[in-house]
Coordinates of C-alpha atoms in Angstrom, one line a residue:
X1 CA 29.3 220.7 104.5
X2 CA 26.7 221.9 102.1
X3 CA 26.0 218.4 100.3
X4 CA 27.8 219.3 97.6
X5 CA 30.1 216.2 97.2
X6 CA 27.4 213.8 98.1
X7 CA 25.4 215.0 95.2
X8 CA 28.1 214.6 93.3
X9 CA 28.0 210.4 94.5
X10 CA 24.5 210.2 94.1
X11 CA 24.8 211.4 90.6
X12 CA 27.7 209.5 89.9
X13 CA 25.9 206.5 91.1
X14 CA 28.1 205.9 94.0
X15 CA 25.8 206.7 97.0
X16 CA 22.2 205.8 96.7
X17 CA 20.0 208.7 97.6
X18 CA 17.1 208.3 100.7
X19 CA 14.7 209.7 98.3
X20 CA 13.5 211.2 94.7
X21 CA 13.8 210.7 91.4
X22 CA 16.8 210.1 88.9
X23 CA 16.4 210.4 84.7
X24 CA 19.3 209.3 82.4
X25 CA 19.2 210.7 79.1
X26 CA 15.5 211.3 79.6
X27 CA 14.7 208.0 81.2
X28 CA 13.8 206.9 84.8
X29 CA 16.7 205.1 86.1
X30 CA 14.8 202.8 89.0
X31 CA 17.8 201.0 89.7
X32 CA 20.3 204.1 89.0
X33 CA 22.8 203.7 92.8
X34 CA 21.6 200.3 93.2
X35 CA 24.4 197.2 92.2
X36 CA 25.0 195.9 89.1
X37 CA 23.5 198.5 87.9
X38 CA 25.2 201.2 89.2
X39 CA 28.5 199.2 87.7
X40 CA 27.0 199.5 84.6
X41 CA 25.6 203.3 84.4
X42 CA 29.0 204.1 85.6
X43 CA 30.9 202.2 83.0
X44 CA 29.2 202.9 80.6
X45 CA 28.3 207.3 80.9
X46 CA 30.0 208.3 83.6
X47 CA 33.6 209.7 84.1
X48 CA 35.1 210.6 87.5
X49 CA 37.6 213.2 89.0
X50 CA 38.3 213.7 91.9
X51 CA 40.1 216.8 94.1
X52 CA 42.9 214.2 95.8
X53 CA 43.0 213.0 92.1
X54 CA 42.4 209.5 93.3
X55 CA 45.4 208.0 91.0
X56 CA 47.1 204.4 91.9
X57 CA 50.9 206.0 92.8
X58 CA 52.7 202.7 92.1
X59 CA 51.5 202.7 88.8
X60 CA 52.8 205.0 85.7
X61 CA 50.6 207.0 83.9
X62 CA 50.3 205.0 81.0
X63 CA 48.6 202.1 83.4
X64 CA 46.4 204.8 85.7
X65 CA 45.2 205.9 82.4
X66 CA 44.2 202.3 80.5
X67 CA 43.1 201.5 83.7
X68 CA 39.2 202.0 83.1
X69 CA 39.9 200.4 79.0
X70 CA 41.5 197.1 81.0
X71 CA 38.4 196.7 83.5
X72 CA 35.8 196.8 80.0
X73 CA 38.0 193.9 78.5
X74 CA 39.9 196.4 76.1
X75 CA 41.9 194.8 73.8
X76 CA 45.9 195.7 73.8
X77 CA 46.9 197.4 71.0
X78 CA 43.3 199.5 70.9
X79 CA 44.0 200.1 74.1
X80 CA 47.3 201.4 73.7
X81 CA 46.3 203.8 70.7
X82 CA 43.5 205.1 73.0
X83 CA 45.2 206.0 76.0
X84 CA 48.0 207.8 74.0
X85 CA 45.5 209.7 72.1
X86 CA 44.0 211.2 75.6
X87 CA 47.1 211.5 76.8
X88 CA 48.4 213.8 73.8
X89 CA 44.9 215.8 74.4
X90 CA 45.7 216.5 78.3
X91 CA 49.2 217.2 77.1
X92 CA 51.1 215.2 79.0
X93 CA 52.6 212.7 76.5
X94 CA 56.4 213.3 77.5
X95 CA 55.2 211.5 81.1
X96 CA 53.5 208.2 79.8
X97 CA 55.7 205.8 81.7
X98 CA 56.4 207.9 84.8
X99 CA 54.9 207.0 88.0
X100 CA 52.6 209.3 89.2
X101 CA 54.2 210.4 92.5
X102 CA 56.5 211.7 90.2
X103 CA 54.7 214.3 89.0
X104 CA 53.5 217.6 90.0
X105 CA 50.0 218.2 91.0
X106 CA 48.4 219.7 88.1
X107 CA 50.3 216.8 86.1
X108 CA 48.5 213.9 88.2
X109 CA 45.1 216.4 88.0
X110 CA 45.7 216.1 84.2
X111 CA 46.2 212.2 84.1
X112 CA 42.8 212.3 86.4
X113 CA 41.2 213.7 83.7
X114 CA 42.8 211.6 80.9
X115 CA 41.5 208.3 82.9
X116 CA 37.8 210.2 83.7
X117 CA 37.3 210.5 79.9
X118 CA 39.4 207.7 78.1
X119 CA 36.3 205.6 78.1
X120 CA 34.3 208.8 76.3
X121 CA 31.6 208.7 79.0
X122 CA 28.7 211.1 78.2
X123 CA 28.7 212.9 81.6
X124 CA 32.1 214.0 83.2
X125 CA 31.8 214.2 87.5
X126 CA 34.4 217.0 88.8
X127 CA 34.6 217.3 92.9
X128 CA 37.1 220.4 93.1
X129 CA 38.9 219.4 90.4
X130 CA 41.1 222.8 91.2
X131 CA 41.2 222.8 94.5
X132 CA 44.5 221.5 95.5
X133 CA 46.7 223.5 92.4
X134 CA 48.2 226.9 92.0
X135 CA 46.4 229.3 89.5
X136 CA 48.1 228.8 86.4
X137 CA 47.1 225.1 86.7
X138 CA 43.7 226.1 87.9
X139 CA 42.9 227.9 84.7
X140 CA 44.7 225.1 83.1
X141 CA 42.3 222.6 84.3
X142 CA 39.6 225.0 83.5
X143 CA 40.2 224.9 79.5
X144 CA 40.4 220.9 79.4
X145 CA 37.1 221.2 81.3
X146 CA 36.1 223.1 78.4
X147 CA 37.3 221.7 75.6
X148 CA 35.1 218.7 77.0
X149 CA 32.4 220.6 77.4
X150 CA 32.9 221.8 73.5
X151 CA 32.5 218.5 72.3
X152 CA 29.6 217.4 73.6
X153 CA 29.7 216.2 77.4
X154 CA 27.8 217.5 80.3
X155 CA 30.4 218.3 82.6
X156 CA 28.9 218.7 86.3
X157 CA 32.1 220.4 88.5
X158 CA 31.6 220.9 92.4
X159 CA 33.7 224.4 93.5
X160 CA 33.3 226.4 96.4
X161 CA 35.4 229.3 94.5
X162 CA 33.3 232.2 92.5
X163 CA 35.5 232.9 90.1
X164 CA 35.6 228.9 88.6
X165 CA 31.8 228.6 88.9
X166 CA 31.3 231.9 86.4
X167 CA 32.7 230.0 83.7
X168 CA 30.1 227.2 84.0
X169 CA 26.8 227.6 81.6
X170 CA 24.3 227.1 84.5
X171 CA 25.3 227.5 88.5
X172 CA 23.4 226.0 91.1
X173 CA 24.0 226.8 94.5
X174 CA 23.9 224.8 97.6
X175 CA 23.3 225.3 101.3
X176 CA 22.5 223.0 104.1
X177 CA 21.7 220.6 101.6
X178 CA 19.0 222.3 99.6
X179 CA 19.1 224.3 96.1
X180 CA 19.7 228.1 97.6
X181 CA 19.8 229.2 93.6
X182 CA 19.6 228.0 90.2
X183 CA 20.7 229.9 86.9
X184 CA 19.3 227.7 84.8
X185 CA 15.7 228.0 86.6
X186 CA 16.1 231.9 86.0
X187 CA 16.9 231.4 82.7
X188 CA 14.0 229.1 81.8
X189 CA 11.7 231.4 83.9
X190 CA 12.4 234.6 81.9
X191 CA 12.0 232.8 78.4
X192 CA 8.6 231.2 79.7
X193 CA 7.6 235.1 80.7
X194 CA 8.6 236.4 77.3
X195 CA 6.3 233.6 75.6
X196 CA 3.6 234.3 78.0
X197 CA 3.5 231.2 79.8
X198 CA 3.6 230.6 83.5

C-alpha cells in the first residue's frame, strides 16, 4: 500500500501520473502515459514482468513468448530464431511448446521474463517478480535479473523483501507514497562532499 506498484505503471507508462516530470534517456517525455504515445514508449524501451506472471494459459510458451515480436509485425522465421534464442537464455528450451499451466511457477516466471526482454527493451519493469516462488527459484530469478542487468539494461524491480533489494545497485524506499530513502542520493551526496561541492 506504499505506491510501490503504481510507480512501477507510471514508469512503465501504464498509469499517467497527477503530477511531475518524466525524462527518457535524458529527454522530457510530455506525452510519456498519454496514448499513442505510451504504445510506443512501451514498445519500443520497455519490458514488463509481473508477480502473477501475467502469461496467456491457453497458449504454449513458444506463442506467450513471440507474442510481443507478432504485435511489432515480426517476420516468421526471425521471429522464430529470436524467441528460441531467449528461450535458451532463461533456460527453458525443453518446454517451448507446452502450455503454460503446465508448468511450475518459476517455469512460467522464467517465460515472463523471456517475453519482457525478447523485444531487447532498454528498461526491464519487475513488480515482485519473486514473490509467488520458493527460494531456490527466488535466487534463480535473481541471476537472470542480473545477467540483464550485466548487459546493459536498467532493471527497476519492486520487493517488499530485504534480502532481494541488497542485491540491487541503488534502493529507494517507499512509504505512504513518498521517497522514505534513497542510496543512490547518499551515494551522490558523499562524492559531491569529497569534491567539495554542496
Amino acid at each position: 500500500g506504499s505506491g510501490k506498484s503504481t510507480l512501477l505503471n507510471i514508469l512503465g507508462a501504464l498509469l499517467v501520473p497527477d503530477e511531475g516530470e518524466i525524462y527518457l534517456n535524458g529527454r522530457l517525455e510530455e506525452q510519456y502515459s498519454k496514448e499513442p504515445h505510451a504504445t510506443e514508449i512501451r514498445n519500443k524501451h520497455i519490458g514488463f514482468i509481473f508477480q502473477d506472471f501475467s502469461l496467456l494459459n491457453d497458449l504454449s510458451v513458444r506463442e506467450n513468448v513471440s507474442l510481443p515480436l507478432v504485435l511489432k509485425g515480426g517476420r516468421d522465421r526471425k521471429v522464430k530464431d529470436t524467441v528460441e534464442s531467449i528461450v535458451r537464455r532463461v533456460g527453458i528450451e525443453d518446454k517451448l511448446d507446452s502450455v503454460v499451466t503446465q508448468l511450475s511457477g518459476g517455469q512460467q516466471q522464467r517465460i515472463a521474463i523471456a517475453r519482457a526482454v525478447v523485444t531487447h527493451p532498454d528498461i526491464v519493469l519487475a513488480d515482485e517478480p519473486t514473490g509467488n516462488l520458493d527460494s531456490k527459484s527466488s535466487r534463480e530469478i535473481m541471476e537472470i535479473l542480473r545477467k540483464l542487468h550485466t548487459e546493459g539494461r536498467t532493471v527497476i524491480l519492486i520487493t517488499h523483501d530485504d534480502k532481494i533489494a541488497q542485491s540491487a545497485k541503488r534502493i529507494i524506499r517507499i512509504m505512504d507514497g513518498k521517497i522514505e530513502s534513497d542510496s543512490g542520493m547518499a551515494d551522490k551526496n558523499s562524492m559531491e562532499e569529497e569534491n567539495g561541492e554542496e
